[in-house]
Coordinates of C-alpha atoms in Angstrom, one line a residue:
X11 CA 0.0 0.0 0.0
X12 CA 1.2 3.0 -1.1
X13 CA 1.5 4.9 2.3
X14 CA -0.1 8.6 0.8
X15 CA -3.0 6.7 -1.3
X16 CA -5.0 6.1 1.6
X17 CA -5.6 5.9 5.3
X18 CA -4.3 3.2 7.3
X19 CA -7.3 1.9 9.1
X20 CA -11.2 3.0 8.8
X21 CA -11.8 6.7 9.6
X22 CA -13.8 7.4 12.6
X23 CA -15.7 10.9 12.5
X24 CA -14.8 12.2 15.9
X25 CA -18.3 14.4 15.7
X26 CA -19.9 11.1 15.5
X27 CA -17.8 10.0 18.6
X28 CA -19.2 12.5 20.5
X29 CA -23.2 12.8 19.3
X30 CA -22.7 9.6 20.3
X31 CA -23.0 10.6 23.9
X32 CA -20.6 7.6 25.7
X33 CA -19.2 9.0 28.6
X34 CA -15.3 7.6 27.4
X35 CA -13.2 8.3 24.9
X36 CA -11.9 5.5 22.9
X37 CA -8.6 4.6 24.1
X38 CA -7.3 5.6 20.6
X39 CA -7.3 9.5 21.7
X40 CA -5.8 9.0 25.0
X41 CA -2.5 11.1 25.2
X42 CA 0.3 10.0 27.4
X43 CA 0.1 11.3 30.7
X44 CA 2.9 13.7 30.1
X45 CA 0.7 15.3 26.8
X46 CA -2.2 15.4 28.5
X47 CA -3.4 19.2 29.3
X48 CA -2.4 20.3 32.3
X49 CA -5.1 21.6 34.8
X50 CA -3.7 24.2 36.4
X51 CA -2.4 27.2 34.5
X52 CA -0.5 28.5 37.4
X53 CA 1.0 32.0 37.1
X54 CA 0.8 31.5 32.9
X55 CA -3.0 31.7 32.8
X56 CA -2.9 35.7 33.5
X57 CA -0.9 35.9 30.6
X58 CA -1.6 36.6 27.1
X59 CA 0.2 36.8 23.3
X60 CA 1.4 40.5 22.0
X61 CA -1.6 42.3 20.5
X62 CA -0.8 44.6 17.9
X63 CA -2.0 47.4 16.3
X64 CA -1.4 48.1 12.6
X65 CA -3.2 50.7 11.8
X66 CA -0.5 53.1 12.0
X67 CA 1.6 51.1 9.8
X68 CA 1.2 52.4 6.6
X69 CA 0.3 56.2 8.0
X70 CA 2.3 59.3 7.8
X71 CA 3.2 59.0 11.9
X72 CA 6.9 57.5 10.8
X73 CA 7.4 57.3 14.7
X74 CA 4.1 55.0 15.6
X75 CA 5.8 53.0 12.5
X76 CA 8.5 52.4 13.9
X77 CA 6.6 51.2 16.8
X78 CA 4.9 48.7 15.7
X79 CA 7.5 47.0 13.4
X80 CA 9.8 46.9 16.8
X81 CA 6.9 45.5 18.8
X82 CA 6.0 42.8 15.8
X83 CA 10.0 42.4 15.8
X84 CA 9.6 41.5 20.1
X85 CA 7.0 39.4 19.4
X86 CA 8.8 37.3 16.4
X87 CA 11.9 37.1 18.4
X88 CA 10.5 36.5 21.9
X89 CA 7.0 34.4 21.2
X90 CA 6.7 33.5 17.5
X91 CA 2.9 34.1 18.0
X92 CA 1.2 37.7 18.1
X93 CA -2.8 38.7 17.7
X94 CA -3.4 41.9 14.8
X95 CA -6.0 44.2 14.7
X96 CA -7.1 46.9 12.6
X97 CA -5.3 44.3 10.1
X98 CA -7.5 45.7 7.0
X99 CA -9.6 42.0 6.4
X100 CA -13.4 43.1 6.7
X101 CA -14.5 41.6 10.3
X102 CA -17.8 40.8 8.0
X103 CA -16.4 38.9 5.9
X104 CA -14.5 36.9 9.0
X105 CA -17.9 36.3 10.5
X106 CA -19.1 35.3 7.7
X107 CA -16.5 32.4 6.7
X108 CA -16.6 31.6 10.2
X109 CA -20.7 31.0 10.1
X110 CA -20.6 28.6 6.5
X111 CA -17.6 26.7 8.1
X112 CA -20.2 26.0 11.5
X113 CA -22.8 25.3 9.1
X114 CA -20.7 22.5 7.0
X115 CA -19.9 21.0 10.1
X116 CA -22.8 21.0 11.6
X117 CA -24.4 19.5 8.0
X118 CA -26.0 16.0 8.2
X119 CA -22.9 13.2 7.8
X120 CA -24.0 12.4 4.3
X121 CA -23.2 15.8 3.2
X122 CA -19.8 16.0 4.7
X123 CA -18.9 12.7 3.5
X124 CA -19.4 13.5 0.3
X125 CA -15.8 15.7 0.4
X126 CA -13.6 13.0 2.2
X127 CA -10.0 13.6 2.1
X128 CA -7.4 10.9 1.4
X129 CA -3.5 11.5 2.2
X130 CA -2.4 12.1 -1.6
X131 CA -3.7 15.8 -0.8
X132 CA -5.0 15.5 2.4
X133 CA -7.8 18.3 0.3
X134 CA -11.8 17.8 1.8
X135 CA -12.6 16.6 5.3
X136 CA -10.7 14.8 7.3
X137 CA -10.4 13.0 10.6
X138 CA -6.8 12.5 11.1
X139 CA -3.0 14.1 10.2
X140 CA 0.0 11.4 9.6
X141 CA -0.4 7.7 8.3
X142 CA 1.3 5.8 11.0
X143 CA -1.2 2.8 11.7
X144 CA -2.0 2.7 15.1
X145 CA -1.3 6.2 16.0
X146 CA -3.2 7.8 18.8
X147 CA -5.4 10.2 17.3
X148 CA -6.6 14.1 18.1
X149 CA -10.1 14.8 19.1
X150 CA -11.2 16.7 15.6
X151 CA -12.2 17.1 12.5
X152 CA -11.1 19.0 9.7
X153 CA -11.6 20.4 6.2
X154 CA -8.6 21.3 3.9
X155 CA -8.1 23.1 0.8
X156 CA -5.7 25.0 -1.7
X157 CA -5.8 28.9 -2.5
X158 CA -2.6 28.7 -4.6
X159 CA -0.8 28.1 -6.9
X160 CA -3.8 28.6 -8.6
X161 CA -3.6 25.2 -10.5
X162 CA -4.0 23.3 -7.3
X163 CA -7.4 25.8 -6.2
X164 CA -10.3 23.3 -7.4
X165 CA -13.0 24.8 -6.5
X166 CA -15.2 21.2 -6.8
X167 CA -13.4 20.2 -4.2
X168 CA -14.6 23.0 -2.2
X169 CA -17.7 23.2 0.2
X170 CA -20.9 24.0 -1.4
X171 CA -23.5 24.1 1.1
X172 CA -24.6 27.5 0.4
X173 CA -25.4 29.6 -3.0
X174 CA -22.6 32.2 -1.9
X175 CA -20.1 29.5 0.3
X176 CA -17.6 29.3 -2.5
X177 CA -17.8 33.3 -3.5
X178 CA -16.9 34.2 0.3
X179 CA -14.6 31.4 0.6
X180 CA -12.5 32.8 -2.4
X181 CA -12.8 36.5 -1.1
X182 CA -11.6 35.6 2.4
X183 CA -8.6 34.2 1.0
X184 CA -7.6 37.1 -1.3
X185 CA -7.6 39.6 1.8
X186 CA -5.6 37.0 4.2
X187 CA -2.6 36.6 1.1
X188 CA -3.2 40.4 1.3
X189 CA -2.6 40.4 4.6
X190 CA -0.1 38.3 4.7
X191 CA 2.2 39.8 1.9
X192 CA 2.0 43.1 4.1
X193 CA 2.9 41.3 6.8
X194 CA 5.8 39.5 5.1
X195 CA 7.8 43.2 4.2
X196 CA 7.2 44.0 7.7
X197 CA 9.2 40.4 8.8
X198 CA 12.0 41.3 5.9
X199 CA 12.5 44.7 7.1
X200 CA 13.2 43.5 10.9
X201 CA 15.3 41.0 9.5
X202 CA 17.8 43.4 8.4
X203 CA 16.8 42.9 4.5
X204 CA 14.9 44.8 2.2
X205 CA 11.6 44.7 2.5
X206 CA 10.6 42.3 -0.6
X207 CA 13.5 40.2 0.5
X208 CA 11.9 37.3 2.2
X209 CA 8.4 37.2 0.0
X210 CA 11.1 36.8 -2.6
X211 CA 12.7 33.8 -1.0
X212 CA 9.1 32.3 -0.9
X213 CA 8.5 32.7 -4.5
X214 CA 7.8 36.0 -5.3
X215 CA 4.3 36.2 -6.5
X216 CA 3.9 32.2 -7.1
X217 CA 3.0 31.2 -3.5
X218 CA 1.4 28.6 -2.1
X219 CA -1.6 29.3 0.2
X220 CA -4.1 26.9 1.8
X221 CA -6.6 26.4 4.5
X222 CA -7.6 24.2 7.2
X223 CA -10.9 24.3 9.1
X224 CA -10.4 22.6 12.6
X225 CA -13.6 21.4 14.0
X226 CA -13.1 20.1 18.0
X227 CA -16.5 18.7 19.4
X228 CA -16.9 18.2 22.7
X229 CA -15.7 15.8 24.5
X230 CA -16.6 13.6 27.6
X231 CA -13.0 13.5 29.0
X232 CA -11.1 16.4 28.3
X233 CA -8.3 16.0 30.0
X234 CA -7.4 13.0 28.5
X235 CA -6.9 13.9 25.2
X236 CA -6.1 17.2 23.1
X237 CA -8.0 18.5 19.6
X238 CA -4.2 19.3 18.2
X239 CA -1.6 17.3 19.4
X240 CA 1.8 20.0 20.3
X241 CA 3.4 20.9 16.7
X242 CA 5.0 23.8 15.3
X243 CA 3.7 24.9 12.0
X244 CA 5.6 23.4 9.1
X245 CA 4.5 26.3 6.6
X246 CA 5.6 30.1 6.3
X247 CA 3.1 32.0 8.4
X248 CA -0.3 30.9 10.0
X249 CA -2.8 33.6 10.4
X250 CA -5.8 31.8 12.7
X251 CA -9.1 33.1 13.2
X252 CA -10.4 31.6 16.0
X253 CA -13.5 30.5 17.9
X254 CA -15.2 33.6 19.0
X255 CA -16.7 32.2 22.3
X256 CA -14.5 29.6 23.1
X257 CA -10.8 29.5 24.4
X258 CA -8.6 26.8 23.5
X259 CA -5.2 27.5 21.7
X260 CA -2.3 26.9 24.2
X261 CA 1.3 28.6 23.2
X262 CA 4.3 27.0 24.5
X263 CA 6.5 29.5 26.6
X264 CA 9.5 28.5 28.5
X265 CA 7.9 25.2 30.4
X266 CA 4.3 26.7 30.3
X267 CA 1.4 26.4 28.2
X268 CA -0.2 29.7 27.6
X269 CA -3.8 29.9 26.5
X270 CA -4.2 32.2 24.1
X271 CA -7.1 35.0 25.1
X272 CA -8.2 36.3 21.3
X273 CA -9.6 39.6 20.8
X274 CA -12.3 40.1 19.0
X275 CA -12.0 40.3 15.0
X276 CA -8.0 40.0 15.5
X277 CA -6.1 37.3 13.8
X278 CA -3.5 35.6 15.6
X279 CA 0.0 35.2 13.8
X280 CA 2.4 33.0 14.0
X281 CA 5.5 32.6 12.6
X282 CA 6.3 29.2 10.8
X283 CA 9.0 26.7 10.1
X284 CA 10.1 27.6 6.8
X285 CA 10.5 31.4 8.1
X286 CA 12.8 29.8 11.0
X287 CA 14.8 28.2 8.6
X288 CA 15.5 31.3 5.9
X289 CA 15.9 33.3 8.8
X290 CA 18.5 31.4 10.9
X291 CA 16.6 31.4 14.1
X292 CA 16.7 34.7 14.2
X293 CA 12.6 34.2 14.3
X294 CA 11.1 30.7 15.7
X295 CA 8.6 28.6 15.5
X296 CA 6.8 27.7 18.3
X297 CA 5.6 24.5 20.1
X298 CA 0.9 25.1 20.4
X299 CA -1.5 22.4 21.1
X300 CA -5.8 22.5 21.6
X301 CA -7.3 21.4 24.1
X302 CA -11.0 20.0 24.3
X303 CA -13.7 20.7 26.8
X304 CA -16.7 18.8 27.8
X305 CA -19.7 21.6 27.4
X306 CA -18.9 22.9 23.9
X307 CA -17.6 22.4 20.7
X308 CA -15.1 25.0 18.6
X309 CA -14.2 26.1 15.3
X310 CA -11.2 27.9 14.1
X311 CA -9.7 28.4 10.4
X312 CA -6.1 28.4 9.9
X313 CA -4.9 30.1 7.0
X314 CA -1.2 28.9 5.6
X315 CA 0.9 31.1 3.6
X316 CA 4.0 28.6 2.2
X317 CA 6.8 29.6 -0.1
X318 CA 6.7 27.6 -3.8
X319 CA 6.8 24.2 -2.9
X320 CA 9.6 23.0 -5.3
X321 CA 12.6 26.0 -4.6
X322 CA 15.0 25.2 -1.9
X323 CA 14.7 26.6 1.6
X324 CA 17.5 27.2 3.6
X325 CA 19.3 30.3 6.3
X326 CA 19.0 33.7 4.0
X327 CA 23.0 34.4 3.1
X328 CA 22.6 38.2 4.0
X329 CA 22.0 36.3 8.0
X330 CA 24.7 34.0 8.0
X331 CA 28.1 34.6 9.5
X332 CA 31.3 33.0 10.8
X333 CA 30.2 33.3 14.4
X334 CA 26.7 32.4 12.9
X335 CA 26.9 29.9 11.0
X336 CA 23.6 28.4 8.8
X337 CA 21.9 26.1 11.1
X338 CA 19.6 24.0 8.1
X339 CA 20.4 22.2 4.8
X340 CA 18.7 23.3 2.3
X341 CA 15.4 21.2 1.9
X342 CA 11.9 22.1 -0.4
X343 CA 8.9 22.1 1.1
X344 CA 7.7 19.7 -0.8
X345 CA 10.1 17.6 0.8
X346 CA 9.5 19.1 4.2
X347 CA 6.0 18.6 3.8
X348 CA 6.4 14.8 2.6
X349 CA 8.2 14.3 5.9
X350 CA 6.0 16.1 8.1
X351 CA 2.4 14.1 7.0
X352 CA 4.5 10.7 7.1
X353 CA 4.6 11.6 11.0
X354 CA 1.8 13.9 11.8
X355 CA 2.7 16.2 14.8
X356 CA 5.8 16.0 16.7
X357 CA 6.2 19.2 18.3
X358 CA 9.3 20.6 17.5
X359 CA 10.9 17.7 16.7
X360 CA 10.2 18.2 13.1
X361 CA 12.3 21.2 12.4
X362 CA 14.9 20.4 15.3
X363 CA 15.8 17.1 13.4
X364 CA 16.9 19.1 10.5
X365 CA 20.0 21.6 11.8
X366 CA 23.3 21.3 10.7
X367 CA 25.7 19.2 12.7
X368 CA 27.9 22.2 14.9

């Protein structure tokens, strides 16, 4: 069997896990004890992510610029996650995708089964991430799908559940790249580099862009399990727009989890693998995980901006030097990608595994 034709065992629709009503999980979602989510948040849980303010950034105030590329810089540096606001994506349009993504979901099981995924693509809805038979599984379900390169966006394979679900679909994911490419010459800039620099290294104009729609029903036994086992992103830059009622993003800090308290309408940033690697570090990746709970259900769409998936990545020469010395080979991330569904997520083993022997 070829190991990205298909799943290893039968897929289980964790939704139908839980309208089930049992009061256990199957053991198949049960994390070790040491992944489990903690229950006590101690000093961490008064803490939050940066939030940020961009509308100054493209203003005549060259001094509130400044500001805000030095705090993005902080938060890049320090936490690899950050929230936006007054990012320039209409909060309409947010609420809107976020109410057809709660209505497929919520869609009898015929209808979603009619877009099941497979791991060629890993495109339509899904129930797992990685192929390894036997693995313990995340309590969630998913939908994914391509923006670009436009010859992977197939719109058939695309949700239809609604006259206009395809039209806002497609709008919401022209103003993210937007946002995104903005937010890419601010990264370049604090890099040192001019500011089309790094959204040069990706590709230029010929990105890659795509979308996954996390779905975490409740659960019975929420502190057994987690919705998104701890990974760093293997991509460029994630721009989440999460659940508007209900908490559940946890960002690795030191040796605590923070859960991540989102402001309304904001997206929340973070930087990605591939950005680690071109910058040498100087940026990172971080370690997040979801957790479950037992009263309600969540939602949350994760938009992934990618450089082209066939030009080598590696440390950006302008930020290597003797006393720094490049810290990755130089891989594609189609080959990064290959690697990273064979395992599913590994915190930040993935990336880790790939620096340079010092």
């Amino acid at each position: 069997m070829n190991k990205l034709q298909e799943w290893p065992e039968p897929i289980v629709r964790v939704q139908s896990l839980s309208d089930s009503g049992g009061p256990l999980i199957p053991e198949r979602y049960v994390k070790p004890v040491l992944e489990r989510p903690s229950v006590s948040f101690s000093a961490a849980n008064d803490v939050n992510i940066p939030i940020i303010d961009l509308a100054g950034l493209y203003g005549d105030d060259h001094a509130l610029r400044a500001e805000i590329l030095d705090q993005i810089s902080i938060a890049c540096r320090e936490w690899g996650f950050f929230q936006v606001i007054n990012h320039g994506v209409s909060p309409r349009l947010m609420d809107h995708a976020r109410e057809v993504w709660r209505e497929f979901f919520l869609s009898p099981m015929e209808v979603k089964q009619a877009y099941a995924n497979t791991p060629k693509t890993y495109e339509g809805y899904g129930s797992r991430l990685g192929v390894e038979k036997g693995a313990i599984l995340d309590w969630s379900d998913y939908y994914f799908m391509h923006y670009l390169p436009s010859p992977l966006k197939d719109y058939n394979k695309w949700p239809a559940i609604t006259d206009d679900c395809r039209a806002v679909l497609d709008e919401y994911g022209k103003q993210l790249v937007e946002l995104c490419g903005r937010l890419m010459k601010v990264l370049s800039i604090n890099l040192g580099l001019g500011e089309e620099q790094l959204q040069n290294a990706f590709g230029g104009d010929n990105i890659g862009a795509c979308m996954r729609v996390n779905f975490y029903p409740k659960c019975p036994q929420p502190g057994l399990t987690l919705g998104l086992s701890s990974h760093s992103d293997p991509g460029g830059m994630t721009l989440l727009l999460p659940d508007s009622h209900v908490p559940g993003l946890q960002v690795r800090r030191d040796e605590n989890w923070i859960t991540v308290k989102p402001v309304p309408h904001a997206f929340i940033v973070n930087i990605g693998d591939q950005i680690q690697v071109l910058s040498n570090a100087t940026f990172k990746s971080v370690e997040h995980r979801v957790m479950v709970n037992s009263s309600k259900e969540r939602l949350s769409l994760a938009f992934f901006y990618n450089p082209k998936s066939d030009i080598p990545i590696e440390p950006l020469k302008e930020l290597v030097a003797p006393d720094r010395p490049p810290l990755y080979p130089a891989m594609t991330f189609d080959e990064y990608r290959l690697f990273i569904r064979m395992r599913g997520p590994c915190g930040k083993s993935q990336v880790e595994s790939l620096k340079s022997p010092r």
